[in-house]
CSV table of N, CA, C and O in Angstrom, one decimal:
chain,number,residue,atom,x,y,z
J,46,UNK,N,161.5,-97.4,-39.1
J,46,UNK,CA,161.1,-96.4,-38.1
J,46,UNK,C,160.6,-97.2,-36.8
J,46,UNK,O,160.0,-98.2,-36.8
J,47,UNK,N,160.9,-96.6,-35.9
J,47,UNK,CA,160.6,-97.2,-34.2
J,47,UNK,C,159.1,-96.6,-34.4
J,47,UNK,O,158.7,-95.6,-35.0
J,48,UNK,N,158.3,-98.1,-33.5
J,48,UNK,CA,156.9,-97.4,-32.9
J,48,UNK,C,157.1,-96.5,-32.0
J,48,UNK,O,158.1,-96.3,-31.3
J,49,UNK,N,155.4,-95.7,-31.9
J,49,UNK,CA,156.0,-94.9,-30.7
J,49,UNK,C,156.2,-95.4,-29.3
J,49,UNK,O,156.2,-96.7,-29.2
J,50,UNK,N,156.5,-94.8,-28.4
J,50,UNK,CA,156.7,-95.4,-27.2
J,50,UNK,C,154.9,-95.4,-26.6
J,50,UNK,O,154.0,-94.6,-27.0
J,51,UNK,N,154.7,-96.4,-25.4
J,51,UNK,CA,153.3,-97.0,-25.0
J,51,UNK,C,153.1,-95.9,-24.4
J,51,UNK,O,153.9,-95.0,-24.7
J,52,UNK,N,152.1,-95.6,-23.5
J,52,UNK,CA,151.8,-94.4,-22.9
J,52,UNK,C,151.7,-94.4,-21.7
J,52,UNK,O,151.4,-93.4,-21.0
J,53,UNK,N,152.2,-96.1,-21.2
J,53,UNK,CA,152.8,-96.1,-20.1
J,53,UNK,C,154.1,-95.6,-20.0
J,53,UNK,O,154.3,-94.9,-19.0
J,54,UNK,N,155.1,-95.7,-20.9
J,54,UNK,CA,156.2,-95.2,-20.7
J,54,UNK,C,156.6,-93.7,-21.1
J,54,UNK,O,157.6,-93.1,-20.8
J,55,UNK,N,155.2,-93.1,-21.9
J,55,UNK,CA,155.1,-91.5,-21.8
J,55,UNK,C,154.6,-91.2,-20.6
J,55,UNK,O,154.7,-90.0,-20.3
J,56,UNK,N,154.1,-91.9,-19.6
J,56,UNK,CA,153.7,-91.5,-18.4
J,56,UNK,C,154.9,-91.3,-17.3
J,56,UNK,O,155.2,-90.3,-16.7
J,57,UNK,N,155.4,-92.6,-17.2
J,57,UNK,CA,156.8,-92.7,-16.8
J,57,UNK,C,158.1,-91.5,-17.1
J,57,UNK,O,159.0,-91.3,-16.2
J,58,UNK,N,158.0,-90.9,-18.2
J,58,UNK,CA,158.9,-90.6,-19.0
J,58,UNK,C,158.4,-88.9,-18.1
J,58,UNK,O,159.1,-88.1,-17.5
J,59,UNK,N,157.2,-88.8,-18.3
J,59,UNK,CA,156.9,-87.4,-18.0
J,59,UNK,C,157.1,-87.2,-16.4
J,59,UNK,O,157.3,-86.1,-15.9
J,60,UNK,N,156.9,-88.4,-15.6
J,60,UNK,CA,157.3,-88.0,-14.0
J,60,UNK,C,158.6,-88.3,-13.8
J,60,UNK,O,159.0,-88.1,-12.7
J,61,UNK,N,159.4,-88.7,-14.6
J,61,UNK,CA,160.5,-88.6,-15.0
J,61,UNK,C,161.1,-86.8,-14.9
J,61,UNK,O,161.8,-86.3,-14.0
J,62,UNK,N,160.9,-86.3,-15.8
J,62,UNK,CA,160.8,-85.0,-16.4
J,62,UNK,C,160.8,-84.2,-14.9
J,62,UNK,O,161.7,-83.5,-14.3
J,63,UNK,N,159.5,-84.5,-14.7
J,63,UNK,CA,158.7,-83.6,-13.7
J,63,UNK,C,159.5,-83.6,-12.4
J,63,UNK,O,159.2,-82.8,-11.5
J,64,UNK,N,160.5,-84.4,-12.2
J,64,UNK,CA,161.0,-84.8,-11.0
J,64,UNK,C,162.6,-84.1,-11.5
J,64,UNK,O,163.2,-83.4,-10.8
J,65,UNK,N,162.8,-84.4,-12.4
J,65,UNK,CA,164.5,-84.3,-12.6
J,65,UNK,C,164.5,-82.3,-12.5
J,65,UNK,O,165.4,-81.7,-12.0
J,66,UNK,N,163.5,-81.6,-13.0
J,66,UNK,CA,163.7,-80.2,-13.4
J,66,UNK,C,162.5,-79.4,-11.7
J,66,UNK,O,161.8,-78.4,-11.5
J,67,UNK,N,162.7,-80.4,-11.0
J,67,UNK,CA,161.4,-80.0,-9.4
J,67,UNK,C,162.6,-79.0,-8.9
J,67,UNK,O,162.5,-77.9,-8.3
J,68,UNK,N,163.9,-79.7,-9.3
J,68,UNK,CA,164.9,-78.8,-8.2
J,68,UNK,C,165.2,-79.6,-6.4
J,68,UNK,O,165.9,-79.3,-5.5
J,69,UNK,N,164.2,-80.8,-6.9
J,69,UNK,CA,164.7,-81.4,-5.0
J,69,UNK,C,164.9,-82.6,-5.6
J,69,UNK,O,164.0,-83.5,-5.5
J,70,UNK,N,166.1,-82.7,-6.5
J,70,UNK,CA,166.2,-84.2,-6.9
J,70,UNK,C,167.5,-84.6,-6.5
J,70,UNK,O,168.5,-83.8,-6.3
J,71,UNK,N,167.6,-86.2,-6.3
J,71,UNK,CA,169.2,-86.4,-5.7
J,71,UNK,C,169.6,-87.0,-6.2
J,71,UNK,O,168.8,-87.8,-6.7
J,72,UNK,N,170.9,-87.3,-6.2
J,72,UNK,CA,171.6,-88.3,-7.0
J,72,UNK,C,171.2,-89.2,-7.1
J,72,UNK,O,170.9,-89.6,-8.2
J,73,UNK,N,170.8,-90.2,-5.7
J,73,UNK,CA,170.4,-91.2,-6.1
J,73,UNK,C,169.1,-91.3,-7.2
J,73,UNK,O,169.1,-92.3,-8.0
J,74,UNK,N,168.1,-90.5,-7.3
J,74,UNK,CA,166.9,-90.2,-8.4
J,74,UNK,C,167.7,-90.1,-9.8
J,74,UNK,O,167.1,-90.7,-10.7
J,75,UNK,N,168.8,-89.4,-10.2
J,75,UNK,CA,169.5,-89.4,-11.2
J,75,UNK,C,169.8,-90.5,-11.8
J,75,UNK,O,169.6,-90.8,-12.9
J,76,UNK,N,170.6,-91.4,-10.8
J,76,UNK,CA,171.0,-92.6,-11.0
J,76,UNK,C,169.9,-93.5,-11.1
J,76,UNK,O,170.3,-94.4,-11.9
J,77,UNK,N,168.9,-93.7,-10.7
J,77,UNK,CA,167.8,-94.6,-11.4
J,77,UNK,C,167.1,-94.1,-12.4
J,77,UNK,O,166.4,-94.9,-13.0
J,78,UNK,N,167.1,-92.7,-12.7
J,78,UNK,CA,166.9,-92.4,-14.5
J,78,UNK,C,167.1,-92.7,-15.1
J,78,UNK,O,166.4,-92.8,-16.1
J,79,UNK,N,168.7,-92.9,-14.9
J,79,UNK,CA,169.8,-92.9,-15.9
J,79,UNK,C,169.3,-94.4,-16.1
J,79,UNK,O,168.7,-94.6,-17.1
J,80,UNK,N,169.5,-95.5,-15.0
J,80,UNK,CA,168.8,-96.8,-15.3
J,80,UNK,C,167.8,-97.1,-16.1
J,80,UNK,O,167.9,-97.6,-17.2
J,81,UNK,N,166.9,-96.7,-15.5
J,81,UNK,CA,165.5,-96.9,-16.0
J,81,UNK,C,165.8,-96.0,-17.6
J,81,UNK,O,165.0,-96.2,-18.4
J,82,UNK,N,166.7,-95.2,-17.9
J,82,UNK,CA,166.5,-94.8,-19.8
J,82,UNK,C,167.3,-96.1,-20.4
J,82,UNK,O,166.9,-96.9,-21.3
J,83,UNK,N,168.6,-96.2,-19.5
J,83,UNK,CA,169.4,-97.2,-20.4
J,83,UNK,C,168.6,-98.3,-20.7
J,83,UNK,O,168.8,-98.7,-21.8
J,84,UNK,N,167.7,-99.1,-20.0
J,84,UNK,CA,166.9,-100.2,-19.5
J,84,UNK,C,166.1,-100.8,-20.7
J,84,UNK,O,165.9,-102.0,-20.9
J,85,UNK,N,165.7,-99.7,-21.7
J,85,UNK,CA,165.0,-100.4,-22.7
J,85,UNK,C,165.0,-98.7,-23.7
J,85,UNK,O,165.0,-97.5,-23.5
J,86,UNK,N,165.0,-99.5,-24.8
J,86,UNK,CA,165.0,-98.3,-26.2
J,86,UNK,C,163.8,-97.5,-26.2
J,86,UNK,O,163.7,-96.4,-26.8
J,87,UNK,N,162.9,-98.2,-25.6
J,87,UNK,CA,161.2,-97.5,-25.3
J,87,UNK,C,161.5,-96.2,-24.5
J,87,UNK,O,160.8,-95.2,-24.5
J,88,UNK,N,162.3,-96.4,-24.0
J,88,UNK,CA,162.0,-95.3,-22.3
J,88,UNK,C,162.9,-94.2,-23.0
J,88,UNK,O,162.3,-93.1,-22.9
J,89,UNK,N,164.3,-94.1,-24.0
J,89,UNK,CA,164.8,-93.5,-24.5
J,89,UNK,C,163.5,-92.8,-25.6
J,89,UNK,O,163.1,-91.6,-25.5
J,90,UNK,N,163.0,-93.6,-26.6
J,90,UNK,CA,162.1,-92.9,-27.7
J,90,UNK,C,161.1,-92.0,-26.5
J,90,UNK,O,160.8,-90.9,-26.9
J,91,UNK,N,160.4,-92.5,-25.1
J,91,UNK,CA,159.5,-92.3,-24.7
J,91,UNK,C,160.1,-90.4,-23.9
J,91,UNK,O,159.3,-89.6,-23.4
J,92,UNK,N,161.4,-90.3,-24.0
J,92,UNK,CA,162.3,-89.1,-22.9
J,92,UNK,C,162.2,-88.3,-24.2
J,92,UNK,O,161.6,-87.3,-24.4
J,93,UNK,N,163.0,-89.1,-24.9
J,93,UNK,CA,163.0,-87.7,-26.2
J,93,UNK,C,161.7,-87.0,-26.6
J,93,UNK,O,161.9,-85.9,-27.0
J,94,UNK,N,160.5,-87.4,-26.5
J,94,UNK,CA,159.2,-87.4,-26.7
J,94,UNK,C,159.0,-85.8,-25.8
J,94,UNK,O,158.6,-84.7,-26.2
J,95,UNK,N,159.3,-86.2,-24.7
J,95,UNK,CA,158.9,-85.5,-23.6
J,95,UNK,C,159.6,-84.6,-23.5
J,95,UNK,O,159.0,-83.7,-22.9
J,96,UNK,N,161.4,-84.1,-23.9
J,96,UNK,CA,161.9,-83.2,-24.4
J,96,UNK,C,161.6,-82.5,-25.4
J,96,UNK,O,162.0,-81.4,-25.3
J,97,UNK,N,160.8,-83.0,-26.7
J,97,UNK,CA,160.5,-82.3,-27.8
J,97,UNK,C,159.5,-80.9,-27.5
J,97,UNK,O,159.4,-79.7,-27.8
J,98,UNK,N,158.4,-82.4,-26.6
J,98,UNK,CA,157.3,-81.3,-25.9
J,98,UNK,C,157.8,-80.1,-25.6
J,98,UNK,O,157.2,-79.0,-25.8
J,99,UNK,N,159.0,-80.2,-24.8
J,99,UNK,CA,159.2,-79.1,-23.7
J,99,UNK,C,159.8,-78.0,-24.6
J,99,UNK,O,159.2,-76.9,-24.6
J,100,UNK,N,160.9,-78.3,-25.5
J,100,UNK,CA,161.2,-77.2,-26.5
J,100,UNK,C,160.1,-76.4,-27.5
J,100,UNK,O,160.2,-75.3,-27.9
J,101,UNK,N,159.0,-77.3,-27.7
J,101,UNK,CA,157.9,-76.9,-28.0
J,101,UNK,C,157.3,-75.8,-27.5
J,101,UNK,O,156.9,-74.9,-28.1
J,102,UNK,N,157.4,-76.1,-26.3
J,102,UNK,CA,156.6,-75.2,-25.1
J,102,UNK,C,157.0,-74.3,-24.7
J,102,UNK,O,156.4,-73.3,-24.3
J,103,UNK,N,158.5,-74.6,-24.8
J,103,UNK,CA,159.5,-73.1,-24.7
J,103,UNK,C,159.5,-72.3,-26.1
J,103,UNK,O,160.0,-71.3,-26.3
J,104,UNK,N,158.9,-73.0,-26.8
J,104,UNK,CA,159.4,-72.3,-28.1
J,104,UNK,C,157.9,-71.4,-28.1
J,104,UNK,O,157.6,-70.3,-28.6
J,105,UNK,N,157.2,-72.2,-27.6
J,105,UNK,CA,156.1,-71.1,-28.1
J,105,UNK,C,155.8,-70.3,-27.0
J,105,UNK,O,154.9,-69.6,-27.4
J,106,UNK,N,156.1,-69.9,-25.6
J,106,UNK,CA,156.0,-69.4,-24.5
J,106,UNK,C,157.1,-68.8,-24.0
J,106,UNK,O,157.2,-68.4,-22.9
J,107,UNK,N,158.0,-68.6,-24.8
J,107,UNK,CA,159.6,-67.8,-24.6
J,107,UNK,C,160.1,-68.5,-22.6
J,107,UNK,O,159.8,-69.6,-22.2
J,108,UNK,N,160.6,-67.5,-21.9
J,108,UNK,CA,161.3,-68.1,-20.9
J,108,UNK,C,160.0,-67.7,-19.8
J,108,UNK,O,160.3,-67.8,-18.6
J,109,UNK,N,159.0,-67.4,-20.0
J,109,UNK,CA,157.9,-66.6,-19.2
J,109,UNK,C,156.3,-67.8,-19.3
J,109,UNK,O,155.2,-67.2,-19.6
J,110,UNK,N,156.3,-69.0,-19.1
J,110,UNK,CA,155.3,-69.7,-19.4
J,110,UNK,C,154.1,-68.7,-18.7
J,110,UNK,O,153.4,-68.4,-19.7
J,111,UNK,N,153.8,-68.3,-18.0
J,111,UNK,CA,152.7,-67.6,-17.1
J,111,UNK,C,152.4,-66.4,-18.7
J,111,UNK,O,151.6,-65.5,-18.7
């Protein structure tokens, strides 16, 4: 089993997130995501993390978080 990811790179991972779904993101921000996940297996366990959350969040708050 992989450790979890540090919580630097849950921090990372989450402005990550916060940036890619803002709606003012650009290619070039894409393309250094895409970097920065390929970069180390940390940043991948640390994204998937931060997706789980979000289906979580959707799952428990349907399409209406408010």
């Amino acid at each position: 089993m992989n450790p979890a990811p540090s919580q630097q790179v849950l921090a990372d991972a989450a402005e990550w997130f916060a940036l890619l779904r803002s709606g003012d993101v650009s290619e070039a921000d894409v393309r250094r995501w895409r970097h920065w996940l390929a970069a180390n297996p940390e940043h991948h366990r640390g994204w998937q993390m931060v997706e789980r959350v979000e289906q979580q969040f959707n799952a428990a708050c349907g399409d209406d978080p408010a």
